[in-house]
Short mmCIF file of C-alpha atoms and ligand atoms in Angstrom, two decimals:
data_model
loop_
_atom_site.label_atom_id
_atom_site.label_comp_id
_atom_site.label_asym_id
_atom_site.label_seq_id
_atom_site.Cartn_x
_atom_site.Cartn_y
_atom_site.Cartn_z
CA MET A 16 1.15 13.74 -15.80
CA ILE A 17 0.04 10.61 -17.61
CA ASP A 18 -1.51 11.00 -21.07
CA HIS A 19 -4.27 8.39 -21.21
CA LYS A 20 -4.30 8.44 -25.00
CA ASP A 21 -0.65 7.46 -25.28
CA PRO A 22 0.35 3.89 -24.34
CA ILE A 23 4.01 4.90 -23.87
CA SER A 24 2.90 7.44 -21.26
CA MET A 25 0.29 5.08 -19.74
CA LYS A 26 2.90 2.43 -19.03
CA GLN A 27 4.87 4.88 -16.85
CA GLU A 28 2.41 4.91 -13.91
CA ARG A 29 4.06 3.63 -10.72
CA ALA A 30 2.61 2.19 -7.50
CA PHE A 31 4.39 1.88 -4.16
CA ILE A 32 3.91 -1.33 -2.16
CA MET A 33 5.36 -2.17 1.23
CA ILE A 34 4.99 -5.57 2.86
CA LYS A 35 4.53 -4.54 6.49
CA PRO A 36 6.18 -6.28 9.47
CA ASP A 37 3.26 -8.73 9.90
CA GLY A 38 3.59 -9.89 6.27
CA VAL A 39 7.34 -10.41 6.55
CA ALA A 40 7.05 -12.09 9.97
CA ARG A 41 4.49 -14.55 8.61
CA GLY A 42 6.80 -15.58 5.77
CA LEU A 43 4.48 -14.28 3.05
CA VAL A 44 6.97 -12.20 1.05
CA GLY A 45 7.19 -14.60 -1.90
CA GLU A 46 3.43 -15.26 -1.95
CA ILE A 47 2.64 -11.53 -1.98
CA ILE A 48 5.18 -10.64 -4.66
CA GLN A 49 3.83 -13.43 -6.83
CA ARG A 50 0.30 -11.95 -6.69
CA PHE A 51 1.59 -8.74 -8.32
CA GLU A 52 4.05 -10.40 -10.67
CA ARG A 53 1.61 -12.86 -12.20
CA THR A 54 -0.78 -10.16 -13.51
CA GLY A 55 1.62 -9.62 -16.40
CA GLY A 56 0.67 -5.93 -16.54
CA LEU A 57 2.97 -4.85 -13.71
CA LYS A 58 6.75 -4.54 -13.92
CA LEU A 59 8.91 -4.67 -10.79
CA THR A 60 11.41 -1.79 -10.95
CA ALA A 61 12.67 -1.67 -7.33
CA LEU A 62 12.77 -4.03 -4.36
CA LYS A 63 14.47 -3.85 -0.96
CA MET A 64 14.23 -5.11 2.62
CA PHE A 65 15.07 -2.85 5.55
CA TYR A 66 14.06 -1.63 9.03
CA PRO A 67 12.31 1.76 8.75
CA ASP A 68 13.25 4.21 11.51
CA TYR A 69 10.65 6.17 13.46
CA GLU A 70 11.31 9.37 11.53
CA GLN A 71 10.73 7.66 8.16
CA SER A 72 7.66 6.02 9.58
CA CYS A 73 6.22 9.40 10.65
CA LYS A 74 6.69 10.80 7.16
CA HIS A 75 5.04 7.79 5.56
CA TYR A 76 1.66 8.15 7.22
CA ASP A 77 -0.19 11.25 6.04
CA ASN A 78 -0.32 13.81 8.81
CA SER A 79 -3.28 15.76 7.40
CA ASP A 80 -6.47 16.22 9.41
CA ALA A 81 -8.43 15.03 6.36
CA TRP A 82 -6.71 11.62 6.43
CA LYS A 83 -7.13 11.24 10.20
CA ILE A 84 -10.83 12.17 9.95
CA LYS A 85 -11.28 9.59 7.18
CA LEU A 86 -9.54 6.94 9.29
CA GLY A 87 -11.48 7.86 12.44
CA THR A 88 -14.86 8.08 10.69
CA ARG A 89 -14.43 4.69 9.04
CA THR A 90 -13.46 3.20 12.39
CA LYS A 91 -16.53 4.72 14.10
CA ASP A 92 -18.79 3.35 11.33
CA ALA A 93 -17.28 -0.12 11.74
CA GLN A 94 -17.78 0.07 15.52
CA LYS A 95 -21.39 1.18 15.08
CA ALA A 96 -22.04 -1.81 12.84
CA GLN A 97 -20.87 -4.00 15.74
CA GLY A 98 -23.05 -2.12 18.27
CA ARG A 99 -20.12 -0.29 19.89
CA GLU A 100 -19.43 3.42 20.18
CA ASP A 101 -16.10 5.14 20.84
CA PRO A 102 -16.86 8.49 22.57
CA ARG A 103 -13.79 10.15 20.99
CA ASP A 104 -14.14 12.28 17.86
CA PRO A 105 -12.80 10.93 14.53
CA ILE A 106 -9.62 13.03 14.63
CA GLU A 107 -8.65 11.71 18.08
CA ILE A 108 -9.23 8.16 16.89
CA GLY A 109 -7.24 8.91 13.71
CA ASN A 110 -4.34 10.30 15.77
CA ASP A 111 -4.32 7.24 17.98
CA ILE A 112 -4.26 4.81 15.03
CA GLN A 113 -1.58 6.84 13.30
CA GLU A 114 0.72 6.72 16.32
CA LYS A 115 0.26 2.96 16.62
CA LEU A 116 1.04 2.57 12.90
CA ARG A 117 4.21 4.64 13.14
CA ASN A 118 5.52 2.54 16.00
CA TYR A 119 4.47 -0.66 14.32
CA LEU A 120 6.25 0.03 11.04
CA CYS A 121 9.61 0.38 12.84
CA GLN A 122 9.27 -3.10 14.28
CA GLY A 123 10.26 -4.21 10.73
CA PRO A 124 11.87 -5.45 8.63
CA VAL A 125 9.63 -4.50 5.73
CA VAL A 126 9.90 -5.15 1.99
CA ALA A 127 9.31 -2.14 -0.28
CA MET A 128 8.64 -2.34 -4.00
CA ILE A 129 7.74 -0.27 -7.02
CA TRP A 130 5.40 -1.77 -9.58
CA GLN A 131 4.98 0.02 -12.91
CA GLY A 132 2.33 -0.27 -15.61
CA ASN A 133 -0.96 1.10 -16.91
CA GLN A 134 -3.30 1.94 -13.99
CA ALA A 135 -0.70 0.51 -11.60
CA ASN A 136 -2.37 2.05 -8.53
CA GLN A 137 -5.89 0.80 -9.27
CA LEU A 138 -4.54 -2.60 -10.20
CA CYS A 139 -2.40 -2.87 -7.04
CA ARG A 140 -5.34 -1.75 -4.83
CA LYS A 141 -7.49 -4.44 -6.48
CA ILE A 142 -4.88 -7.12 -5.78
CA THR A 143 -4.34 -5.80 -2.21
CA GLY A 144 -8.03 -5.74 -1.23
CA HIS A 145 -10.09 -3.87 1.37
CA THR A 146 -8.28 -2.24 4.32
CA CYS A 147 -10.08 -4.53 6.77
CA PRO A 148 -9.09 -8.15 5.92
CA ARG A 149 -12.44 -9.52 7.16
CA ASP A 150 -14.21 -7.37 4.55
CA ALA A 151 -11.64 -8.02 1.81
CA ALA A 152 -12.81 -10.16 -1.11
CA PRO A 153 -11.47 -13.67 -1.61
CA GLY A 154 -8.74 -13.59 -4.24
CA THR A 155 -7.18 -10.45 -2.79
CA VAL A 156 -4.00 -10.60 -0.68
CA ARG A 157 -5.75 -9.31 2.43
CA GLY A 158 -8.89 -11.40 1.86
CA ASP A 159 -6.98 -14.64 1.32
CA LEU A 160 -4.13 -14.29 3.79
CA SER A 161 -5.35 -12.32 6.79
CA VAL A 162 -8.33 -12.47 9.17
CA ASP A 163 -7.90 -9.30 11.21
CA ASP A 164 -10.65 -6.72 11.71
CA TYR A 165 -11.44 -3.39 13.39
CA ASP A 166 -12.79 -4.97 16.59
CA LEU A 167 -9.86 -7.28 17.21
CA SER A 168 -7.22 -4.64 16.47
CA ASP A 169 -9.03 -2.10 18.70
CA ALA A 170 -9.45 -4.61 21.52
CA SER A 171 -5.78 -5.61 21.22
CA ASN A 172 -4.73 -1.95 21.12
CA ARG A 173 -2.69 -2.29 17.94
CA PRO A 174 -2.95 -1.36 14.25
CA MET A 175 -4.87 -3.68 11.99
CA TYR A 176 -2.63 -6.39 10.58
CA ASN A 177 -3.39 -6.34 6.88
CA LEU A 178 0.02 -7.40 5.56
CA LEU A 179 0.87 -4.62 3.14
CA HIS A 180 0.69 -0.95 2.33
CA CYS A 181 -0.44 0.06 -1.16
CA SER A 182 -0.38 3.60 -2.57
CA ASP A 183 -3.84 4.95 -3.37
CA SER A 184 -3.12 7.28 -6.33
CA PRO A 185 -0.33 7.97 -8.85
CA GLU A 186 0.40 11.27 -7.06
CA ASN A 187 0.74 9.68 -3.61
CA ALA A 188 2.77 6.83 -5.08
CA GLU A 189 5.33 9.32 -6.43
CA LEU A 190 5.60 11.02 -3.01
CA GLU A 191 6.05 7.66 -1.28
CA ILE A 192 8.61 6.45 -3.85
CA LYS A 193 10.68 9.60 -3.25
CA ARG A 194 10.57 8.99 0.49
CA TRP A 195 11.60 5.35 0.42
CA PHE A 196 13.83 4.90 -2.65
CA LYS A 197 16.94 6.58 -3.99
CA GLU A 198 17.10 7.08 -7.76
CA ASP A 199 19.89 4.51 -8.17
CA GLU A 200 17.75 1.85 -6.47
CA ILE A 201 15.17 2.05 -9.28
CA HIS A 202 15.86 0.08 -12.45
CA ALA A 203 14.72 0.58 -16.03
CA TRP A 204 14.33 -2.63 -18.01
CA GLN A 205 12.26 -4.05 -20.84
CA LYS A 206 9.69 -6.67 -19.93
CA LEU A 207 9.12 -9.20 -22.70
CA ASP A 208 5.33 -8.80 -22.84
CA GLU A 209 5.38 -4.98 -22.82
CA ALA A 210 5.75 -4.66 -26.59
CA ARG A 211 2.53 -6.62 -27.11
CA LEU A 212 0.55 -5.04 -24.23
CA TYR A 213 1.31 -1.47 -25.26
CA GLU A 214 1.70 -2.20 -29.01
CA ILE A 215 5.09 -0.51 -28.82
CA TRP A 216 6.44 -2.12 -31.99
CA LYS A 217 3.94 -0.09 -34.02
CA SER A 218 5.26 3.24 -32.76
CA ASN A 219 8.98 2.39 -32.67
P1 LIG B 1 -5.07 1.26 3.42
O1 LIG B 1 -3.83 0.58 3.98
O2 LIG B 1 -6.06 0.24 2.91
O3 LIG B 1 -4.73 2.31 2.39
P2 LIG B 1 -5.61 3.43 5.27
O4 LIG B 1 -4.61 4.23 4.50
O5 LIG B 1 -6.96 4.02 5.45
O6 LIG B 1 -5.80 1.97 4.64
O7 LIG B 1 -5.03 3.10 6.73
C1 LIG B 1 -3.68 2.84 6.93
C2 LIG B 1 -3.52 1.64 7.82
O8 LIG B 1 -4.02 1.93 9.12
C3 LIG B 1 -4.28 0.39 7.41
O9 LIG B 1 -3.62 -0.36 6.41
C4 LIG B 1 -4.39 -0.38 8.72
O10 LIG B 1 -3.21 -1.14 8.98
C5 LIG B 1 -4.47 0.74 9.74
N1 LIG B 1 -5.84 1.00 10.21
C6 LIG B 1 -6.83 1.64 9.56
N2 LIG B 1 -7.94 1.75 10.32
C7 LIG B 1 -7.63 1.16 11.50
C8 LIG B 1 -8.36 0.94 12.73
N3 LIG B 1 -9.59 1.37 12.89
N4 LIG B 1 -7.72 0.31 13.73
C9 LIG B 1 -6.46 -0.11 13.61
N5 LIG B 1 -5.72 0.07 12.49
C10 LIG B 1 -6.30 0.69 11.45
MG1 LIG B 2 -3.75 4.18 2.64
#
C-alpha cells in the first residue's frame, strides 16, 4: 500500500505496459518507449520481447463479468453514436472481444515493460490515451500514432489496434507484473533525477 504522504513510498508505484503486436509490427517500439522515458518521472525497471502463448494471453485479459459488461456497454454506446445497434447483450459482445484479444496477443511478438514512479498508472494512462485511437487526444501515443476505431475493428472482425496495453490501477499493475515478469527480470537502480524529484537527500 502506497503512503501518499511519504515520497519514498510514493516513488514505488509501478505500471505495466505492453506494446501489442500491432505496435511492434509497425516498428514503433522505440517511439513508444521514448514517450514514457522522456517524462523524467518514470523509471524503466524491466523490459523484454517475447511471444505470449494462448494460456498467458487468457490470464492477461480479465475474465470477470464486470469487465466484459464494461467492454460491451462501451462498444454498444459507440455503435449507437454511429447509428448502429448490435442486438447482442453487453456480456456477449464483451466475450467476443475478449476472445479476439486473446488470439491477437499470441500473434506477437510483444514488448513488456515496467515503469515505476509517483502515480505511475495515471501518468502512463495519460501518455497512452483513450482506448479508441480516433477519440484519443493528440499528444498521446494512441492519438498520435493510430487511427483505428470501434466501427472499423467491428467491421473487420478483429480487436481494436491501439498499439499498447497499459495497466489501469496500481493493484492491477501488480497482478499483471506477477503474470508477465519473474523477480530476477526486474532491476533496482538509482535514476539521477530521483533525488531531486522526491527530495531524497533530505531524508537520507
Ligand atoms: P484499455 O486498453 O484502454 O485499457 P480495455 O481494457 O477496456 O481498454 O480493453 C482492452 C482492449 O480491448 C483494448 O485496448 C482494445 O484493443 C480492445 N477493445 C476494446 N473495446 C473493443 C471493441 N469494441 N472492439 C474491438 N476491440 C476492442
Ligand atoms: Mg484495460
